[in-house]
Amino acid sequence: MRDFILGNEKVRNHLNDSIKKNTISHAYILSGDRGVGKSKIAKEFAMKLICEKHTGCGECPACRQFSANSYPDFFYMDAQGKESIGIDRIRENIVADVAIRPYHGKIKIYVIDEADKMTVGAQNALLKTIEEPPDYVVILLLVKNSSLLLETIRSRCIKLLLTAVSNERIKKWLIENGTNENIATVVASYSNGAPGIAKSMAESEDFAGVYEKNVEFLKKISEVGINDILEFIEELKKRTAGFKEFINFLRLWYRDICILKLTKKIENLVFIREESIILRLSREYTLKKINSIIDLIDETEIRLNSNVSGDTVMELLFIGLRK
Ligand SMILES: [Zn+2]
């Protein structure tokens, strides 16, 4: 599947205009949820900045080097799977590095992904650079939640908010790129407006398998025994996406049951292929029961984010769903 950026034209136009009008800022904050396109948009901007034609032509030597990840004046870092980005990494990779003039051209670009994971010390170390950057430096901070950044940093950056892309648009794009309609409908809803998540799901070989297993389990949820539950929890743990993605799946599943109960219309269902099961369940459940299940799903998500054991939380959820 080819790489792509969907949506967020406003932000991208703003960045493009700044190149055209030569009003590029030294520091930006791009905020938005996981998979919504922060790093794609930052890289698109960077490539245009360094491109000889400022279009991100893909053909000039600078673009080609950039695409091969070997452009020397572009630096990208993230939390490397850790909880935080410490002061040492910021000092070594950025603070000490900005003083060195660019090898090529007139610009040097630093992208700090997951910048909201910088410790206070790391942010303070970066602050000086953001306050008085050499004129060739552009820093892009990519964050899920910009309120985790110090006000002193935020006030010196141009803040750009990326928003979710509509499910319809993601679905259309997936189908155009070879995903079958049934999977595309689920994936688009599942991705919650984040094209990056939709793409990696549609590309993942086991998505179809995961889908089937989830549906199989949910079909018989009212009568599963404790061993089935424990087995399914083990299965969820093996998946890279883990519990949280299953929670999204569950939410969509019960949302469909609720929609069918209230409207009797099947056009708006995500799990259109599962229509007969959804219909049966919507008859079995009272509206009150469905609402209490949706509350339970919300509570489960909150508990998963706290320090309680994930296994226990999921066990309680499934027992609650079974009743
Ligand atoms: Zn170029």
CSV table of C-alpha atoms and ligand atoms in Angstrom, one decimal:
chain,number,residue,atom,x,y,z
A,1,MET,CA,0.0,0.0,0.0
A,2,ARG,CA,1.5,3.4,-1.0
A,3,ASP,CA,2.3,6.0,1.6
A,4,PHE,CA,-0.2,8.8,1.9
A,5,ILE,CA,-1.5,11.8,3.9
A,6,LEU,CA,-5.2,12.2,4.2
A,7,GLY,CA,-6.9,15.3,5.5
A,8,ASN,CA,-5.5,18.2,7.5
A,9,GLU,CA,-5.2,20.3,4.4
A,10,LYS,CA,-5.5,23.5,6.5
A,11,VAL,CA,-2.3,22.7,8.5
A,12,ARG,CA,-0.5,21.5,5.4
A,13,ASN,CA,-1.5,24.6,3.5
A,14,HIS,CA,-0.3,26.8,6.3
A,15,LEU,CA,3.1,25.1,6.2
A,16,ASN,CA,3.2,25.3,2.4
A,17,ASP,CA,2.3,29.0,2.5
A,18,SER,CA,5.0,29.7,5.0
A,19,ILE,CA,7.5,28.3,2.5
A,20,LYS,CA,6.1,30.4,-0.3
A,21,LYS,CA,5.9,33.6,1.6
A,22,ASN,CA,9.2,32.9,3.5
A,23,THR,CA,7.5,33.2,6.9
A,24,ILE,CA,8.8,29.9,8.3
A,25,SER,CA,8.9,29.8,12.0
A,26,HIS,CA,11.7,28.3,14.0
A,27,ALA,CA,9.5,26.2,16.2
A,28,TYR,CA,6.2,24.4,15.7
A,29,ILE,CA,4.0,22.2,17.8
A,30,LEU,CA,2.0,19.7,15.8
A,31,SER,CA,-0.6,18.1,18.1
A,32,GLY,CA,-3.0,15.3,17.4
A,33,ASP,CA,-3.8,11.7,18.2
A,34,ARG,CA,-1.7,8.7,17.3
A,35,GLY,CA,-1.9,7.8,13.6
A,36,VAL,CA,-3.5,11.1,12.5
A,37,GLY,CA,-0.5,12.0,10.4
A,38,LYS,CA,1.9,14.2,12.6
A,39,SER,CA,5.1,12.6,11.5
A,40,LYS,CA,4.0,12.3,7.9
A,41,ILE,CA,3.1,16.0,7.8
A,42,ALA,CA,6.3,17.0,9.5
A,43,LYS,CA,8.4,15.0,7.0
A,44,GLU,CA,6.4,16.4,4.1
A,45,PHE,CA,7.2,19.9,5.3
A,46,ALA,CA,10.8,19.0,5.9
A,47,MET,CA,11.2,17.6,2.4
A,48,LYS,CA,9.8,20.8,0.9
A,49,LEU,CA,12.1,22.9,3.0
A,50,ILE,CA,15.2,21.2,1.9
A,51,CYS,CA,14.1,20.5,-1.7
A,52,GLU,CA,15.9,22.6,-4.3
A,53,LYS,CA,12.6,23.6,-5.8
A,54,HIS,CA,10.8,23.8,-2.4
A,55,THR,CA,8.1,21.4,-3.7
A,56,GLY,CA,9.4,18.1,-2.3
A,57,CYS,CA,9.9,17.1,-6.0
A,58,GLY,CA,11.4,13.7,-5.0
A,59,GLU,CA,13.9,14.0,-7.8
A,60,CYS,CA,16.5,16.6,-6.8
A,61,PRO,CA,19.6,15.4,-4.9
A,62,ALA,CA,18.3,16.8,-1.6
A,63,CYS,CA,14.9,15.1,-2.0
A,64,ARG,CA,16.5,11.8,-3.0
A,65,GLN,CA,18.9,11.9,0.0
A,66,PHE,CA,16.0,12.8,2.3
A,67,SER,CA,13.9,9.9,1.0
A,68,ALA,CA,16.8,7.5,1.6
A,69,ASN,CA,16.9,8.8,5.2
A,70,SER,CA,20.4,10.1,4.7
A,71,TYR,CA,19.9,13.8,4.5
A,72,PRO,CA,22.5,15.1,7.0
A,73,ASP,CA,20.6,18.2,8.1
A,74,PHE,CA,17.4,16.4,9.1
A,75,PHE,CA,17.2,14.9,12.5
A,76,TYR,CA,14.3,12.8,13.8
A,77,MET,CA,13.9,11.3,17.3
A,78,ASP,CA,11.2,9.8,19.4
A,79,ALA,CA,10.9,8.2,22.9
A,80,GLN,CA,12.3,4.8,21.5
A,81,GLY,CA,9.5,2.9,23.3
A,82,LYS,CA,10.5,4.4,26.6
A,83,GLU,CA,8.2,6.3,29.1
A,84,SER,CA,10.1,9.6,28.7
A,85,ILE,CA,12.7,11.5,26.8
A,86,GLY,CA,15.4,12.6,29.2
A,87,ILE,CA,17.7,15.6,29.3
A,88,ASP,CA,20.8,13.8,28.0
A,89,ARG,CA,19.2,12.9,24.7
A,90,ILE,CA,18.0,16.4,24.1
A,91,ARG,CA,21.4,17.9,25.1
A,92,GLU,CA,23.4,15.5,22.9
A,93,ASN,CA,21.1,15.4,19.8
A,94,ILE,CA,19.8,18.9,19.7
A,95,VAL,CA,21.2,21.5,22.0
A,96,ALA,CA,24.8,20.6,21.2
A,97,ASP,CA,24.0,20.0,17.5
A,98,VAL,CA,22.2,23.2,16.6
A,99,ALA,CA,25.5,25.2,16.9
A,100,ILE,CA,26.9,23.3,13.9
A,101,ARG,CA,26.0,24.9,10.7
A,102,PRO,CA,24.1,22.9,8.1
A,103,TYR,CA,26.1,20.8,5.6
A,104,HIS,CA,23.9,21.7,2.8
A,105,GLY,CA,21.8,24.7,2.1
A,106,LYS,CA,20.5,27.0,4.6
A,107,ILE,CA,18.4,24.9,6.9
A,108,LYS,CA,18.6,22.3,9.6
A,109,ILE,CA,15.4,20.5,10.7
A,110,TYR,CA,14.8,18.7,14.0
A,111,VAL,CA,11.7,16.7,14.6
A,112,ILE,CA,11.0,15.5,18.2
A,113,ASP,CA,8.2,13.0,18.0
A,114,GLU,CA,6.4,12.2,21.3
A,115,ALA,CA,7.8,15.5,22.5
A,116,ASP,CA,5.2,15.5,25.3
A,117,LYS,CA,7.3,12.7,26.8
A,118,MET,CA,10.2,15.1,27.4
A,119,THR,CA,11.0,15.4,31.1
A,120,VAL,CA,10.8,18.9,32.6
A,121,GLY,CA,14.6,18.9,32.6
A,122,ALA,CA,14.7,18.0,29.0
A,123,GLN,CA,12.2,20.7,28.1
A,124,ASN,CA,14.2,23.3,30.0
A,125,ALA,CA,17.3,22.2,28.2
A,126,LEU,CA,15.5,22.7,24.9
A,127,LEU,CA,14.0,26.0,25.9
A,128,LYS,CA,17.2,28.0,25.3
A,129,THR,CA,17.4,26.7,21.7
A,130,ILE,CA,13.8,27.5,21.1
A,131,GLU,CA,14.3,31.0,22.6
A,132,GLU,CA,17.3,31.9,20.6
A,133,PRO,CA,17.6,29.5,17.7
A,134,PRO,CA,20.3,30.0,15.0
A,135,ASP,CA,18.5,31.3,11.9
A,136,TYR,CA,18.9,28.1,10.0
A,137,VAL,CA,17.1,25.9,12.6
A,138,VAL,CA,13.5,24.7,12.4
A,139,ILE,CA,12.2,22.5,15.3
A,140,LEU,CA,9.0,20.5,15.1
A,141,LEU,CA,7.6,19.1,18.3
A,142,LEU,CA,5.0,16.3,17.7
A,143,VAL,CA,2.7,15.7,20.6
A,144,LYS,CA,-0.5,14.0,21.5
A,145,ASN,CA,-1.2,16.5,24.3
A,146,SER,CA,0.5,19.9,24.1
A,147,SER,CA,-0.6,20.7,27.7
A,148,LEU,CA,2.2,18.4,28.8
A,149,LEU,CA,4.7,20.9,27.4
A,150,LEU,CA,5.9,23.8,29.5
A,151,GLU,CA,4.1,27.1,28.9
A,152,THR,CA,7.5,28.7,28.2
A,153,ILE,CA,7.9,26.3,25.3
A,154,ARG,CA,4.4,26.5,24.0
A,155,SER,CA,4.4,30.3,24.0
A,156,ARG,CA,7.4,30.3,21.6
A,157,CYS,CA,6.0,27.8,19.1
A,158,ILE,CA,3.4,28.0,16.3
A,159,LYS,CA,0.7,25.6,17.4
A,160,LEU,CA,-1.0,23.5,14.7
A,161,LEU,CA,-3.7,21.1,15.6
A,162,LEU,CA,-4.3,18.0,13.5
A,163,THR,CA,-7.8,16.6,13.5
A,164,ALA,CA,-9.3,13.2,12.8
A,165,VAL,CA,-10.1,12.3,9.2
A,166,SER,CA,-13.7,11.2,8.4
A,167,ASN,CA,-14.3,7.4,8.4
A,168,GLU,CA,-15.9,7.7,4.9
A,169,ARG,CA,-12.7,9.2,3.5
A,170,ILE,CA,-10.5,6.6,5.1
A,171,LYS,CA,-12.8,3.8,3.9
A,172,LYS,CA,-12.8,5.2,0.4
A,173,TRP,CA,-9.0,5.5,0.3
A,174,LEU,CA,-8.6,1.9,1.6
A,175,ILE,CA,-10.9,0.5,-1.0
A,176,GLU,CA,-9.1,2.4,-3.7
A,177,ASN,CA,-6.0,0.8,-2.5
A,178,GLY,CA,-7.2,-2.7,-2.7
A,179,THR,CA,-8.7,-3.5,0.7
A,180,ASN,CA,-12.0,-5.3,0.5
A,181,GLU,CA,-15.1,-3.3,1.4
A,182,ASN,CA,-16.0,-5.3,4.5
A,183,ILE,CA,-12.6,-5.0,6.1
A,184,ALA,CA,-12.3,-1.4,4.9
A,185,THR,CA,-15.6,-0.5,6.7
A,186,VAL,CA,-14.4,-2.0,10.0
A,187,VAL,CA,-10.9,-0.7,9.8
A,188,ALA,CA,-12.0,2.8,9.0
A,189,SER,CA,-14.3,2.9,12.0
A,190,TYR,CA,-11.8,1.1,14.2
A,191,SER,CA,-9.1,3.6,13.3
A,192,ASN,CA,-11.1,6.5,14.8
A,193,GLY,CA,-10.1,9.0,12.2
A,194,ALA,CA,-6.4,8.1,12.2
A,195,PRO,CA,-5.3,7.2,8.7
A,196,GLY,CA,-2.0,5.9,9.9
A,197,ILE,CA,-3.7,3.3,12.1
A,198,ALA,CA,-6.1,2.4,9.4
A,199,LYS,CA,-3.3,1.8,7.0
A,200,SER,CA,-1.2,-0.4,9.3
A,201,MET,CA,-4.3,-2.4,10.2
A,202,ALA,CA,-5.4,-2.9,6.6
A,203,GLU,CA,-1.8,-3.9,5.8
A,204,SER,CA,-1.4,-6.3,8.7
A,205,GLU,CA,-1.7,-9.8,7.5
A,206,ASP,CA,-3.5,-10.9,10.6
A,207,PHE,CA,-6.2,-8.2,10.7
A,208,ALA,CA,-8.7,-10.5,9.0
A,209,GLY,CA,-7.8,-13.2,11.5
A,210,VAL,CA,-8.1,-10.9,14.4
A,211,TYR,CA,-11.5,-9.7,13.1
A,212,GLU,CA,-12.8,-13.3,12.8
A,213,LYS,CA,-11.6,-14.3,16.3
A,214,ASN,CA,-13.1,-11.2,17.9
A,215,VAL,CA,-16.4,-11.8,16.2
A,216,GLU,CA,-16.4,-15.6,17.1
A,217,PHE,CA,-15.8,-14.7,20.7
A,218,LEU,CA,-18.4,-11.9,20.9
A,219,LYS,CA,-21.0,-14.1,19.2
A,220,LYS,CA,-21.0,-16.5,22.1
A,221,ILE,CA,-20.2,-14.0,24.9
A,222,SER,CA,-23.4,-14.7,26.9
A,223,GLU,CA,-22.4,-18.3,27.4
A,224,VAL,CA,-18.6,-18.4,27.6
A,225,GLY,CA,-17.0,-20.1,30.6
A,226,ILE,CA,-14.2,-18.7,32.7
A,227,ASN,CA,-11.6,-20.9,30.8
A,228,ASP,CA,-12.8,-19.4,27.5
A,229,ILE,CA,-12.3,-15.9,29.0
A,230,LEU,CA,-8.8,-16.7,30.2
A,231,GLU,CA,-7.9,-18.2,26.9
A,232,PHE,CA,-9.1,-15.2,25.0
A,233,ILE,CA,-7.2,-12.8,27.3
A,234,GLU,CA,-4.1,-14.7,26.5
A,235,GLU,CA,-4.9,-14.4,22.8
A,236,LEU,CA,-5.3,-10.6,23.2
A,237,LYS,CA,-2.0,-10.4,24.9
A,238,LYS,CA,-0.2,-12.0,22.0
A,239,ARG,CA,-1.5,-9.3,19.7
A,240,THR,CA,0.7,-6.2,19.2
A,241,ALA,CA,-2.2,-3.9,19.6
A,242,GLY,CA,-3.2,-5.6,22.9
A,243,PHE,CA,-6.2,-4.8,25.0
A,244,LYS,CA,-6.8,-1.3,24.0
A,245,GLU,CA,-7.5,-2.0,20.4
A,246,PHE,CA,-9.9,-4.7,21.4
A,247,ILE,CA,-11.7,-2.2,23.6
A,248,ASN,CA,-12.2,-0.1,20.4
A,249,PHE,CA,-13.5,-3.1,18.6
A,250,LEU,CA,-15.9,-3.8,21.5
A,251,ARG,CA,-17.2,-0.3,21.5
A,252,LEU,CA,-18.0,-0.5,17.8
A,253,TRP,CA,-19.7,-3.8,18.3
A,254,TYR,CA,-22.0,-2.7,21.0
A,255,ARG,CA,-22.6,0.6,19.2
A,256,ASP,CA,-23.9,-1.4,16.3
A,257,ILE,CA,-26.2,-3.4,18.5
A,258,CYS,CA,-27.5,-0.2,20.0
A,259,ILE,CA,-28.0,1.4,16.6
A,260,LEU,CA,-30.0,-1.5,15.4
A,261,LYS,CA,-32.1,-1.6,18.5
A,262,LEU,CA,-32.9,2.1,18.2
A,263,THR,CA,-33.2,2.6,14.5
A,264,LYS,CA,-33.7,-0.9,13.0
A,265,LYS,CA,-31.6,0.4,10.1
A,266,ILE,CA,-28.7,-1.7,8.9
A,267,GLU,CA,-27.1,0.9,6.6
A,268,ASN,CA,-25.2,2.5,9.4
A,269,LEU,CA,-23.7,-0.6,10.8
A,270,VAL,CA,-19.9,-1.1,10.9
A,271,PHE,CA,-20.2,-4.9,11.1
A,272,ILE,CA,-22.5,-5.1,8.1
A,273,ARG,CA,-21.4,-8.6,7.4
A,274,GLU,CA,-22.4,-9.7,10.9
A,275,GLU,CA,-25.9,-8.2,10.5
A,276,SER,CA,-27.7,-11.4,11.5
A,277,ILE,CA,-25.7,-11.8,14.8
A,278,ILE,CA,-26.0,-8.1,15.6
A,279,LEU,CA,-29.8,-8.3,15.0
A,280,ARG,CA,-30.1,-11.3,17.2
A,281,LEU,CA,-28.2,-9.6,20.0
A,282,SER,CA,-30.1,-6.3,19.6
A,283,ARG,CA,-33.3,-8.3,20.3
A,284,GLU,CA,-31.7,-10.2,23.3
A,285,TYR,CA,-30.5,-7.1,25.1
A,286,THR,CA,-32.6,-4.4,26.7
A,287,LEU,CA,-31.5,-0.8,26.0
A,288,LYS,CA,-30.7,-0.4,29.6
A,289,LYS,CA,-28.4,-3.4,29.4
A,290,ILE,CA,-26.7,-2.1,26.3
A,291,ASN,CA,-26.1,1.3,28.0
A,292,SER,CA,-24.7,-0.4,31.1
A,293,ILE,CA,-22.3,-2.4,28.8
A,294,ILE,CA,-21.1,0.8,27.1
A,295,ASP,CA,-20.5,2.3,30.6
A,296,LEU,CA,-18.6,-0.9,31.5
A,297,ILE,CA,-16.4,-0.5,28.4
A,298,ASP,CA,-15.6,3.1,29.3
A,299,GLU,CA,-14.7,2.2,32.8
A,300,THR,CA,-12.5,-0.7,31.6
A,301,GLU,CA,-10.6,1.8,29.4
A,302,ILE,CA,-10.0,4.1,32.3
A,303,ARG,CA,-8.8,1.1,34.5
A,304,LEU,CA,-6.5,-0.1,31.7
A,305,ASN,CA,-4.9,3.4,31.8
A,306,SER,CA,-4.3,3.2,35.5
A,307,ASN,CA,-1.9,0.8,37.2
A,308,VAL,CA,-4.3,-2.0,37.8
A,309,SER,CA,-3.4,-5.4,36.2
A,310,GLY,CA,-4.7,-5.5,32.7
A,311,ASP,CA,-5.6,-9.2,33.0
A,312,THR,CA,-7.8,-8.6,36.0
A,313,VAL,CA,-9.5,-5.6,34.4
A,314,MET,CA,-10.3,-7.6,31.2
A,315,GLU,CA,-11.5,-10.6,33.2
A,316,LEU,CA,-14.0,-8.3,35.0
A,317,LEU,CA,-15.1,-6.8,31.8
A,318,PHE,CA,-15.9,-10.2,30.2
A,319,ILE,CA,-17.7,-11.4,33.3
A,320,GLY,CA,-19.7,-8.2,33.1
A,321,LEU,CA,-20.5,-8.8,29.5
A,322,ARG,CA,-21.5,-12.4,30.1
A,323,LYS,CA,-24.1,-11.6,32.8
B,1,ZN,ZN,13.3,18.2,-4.6
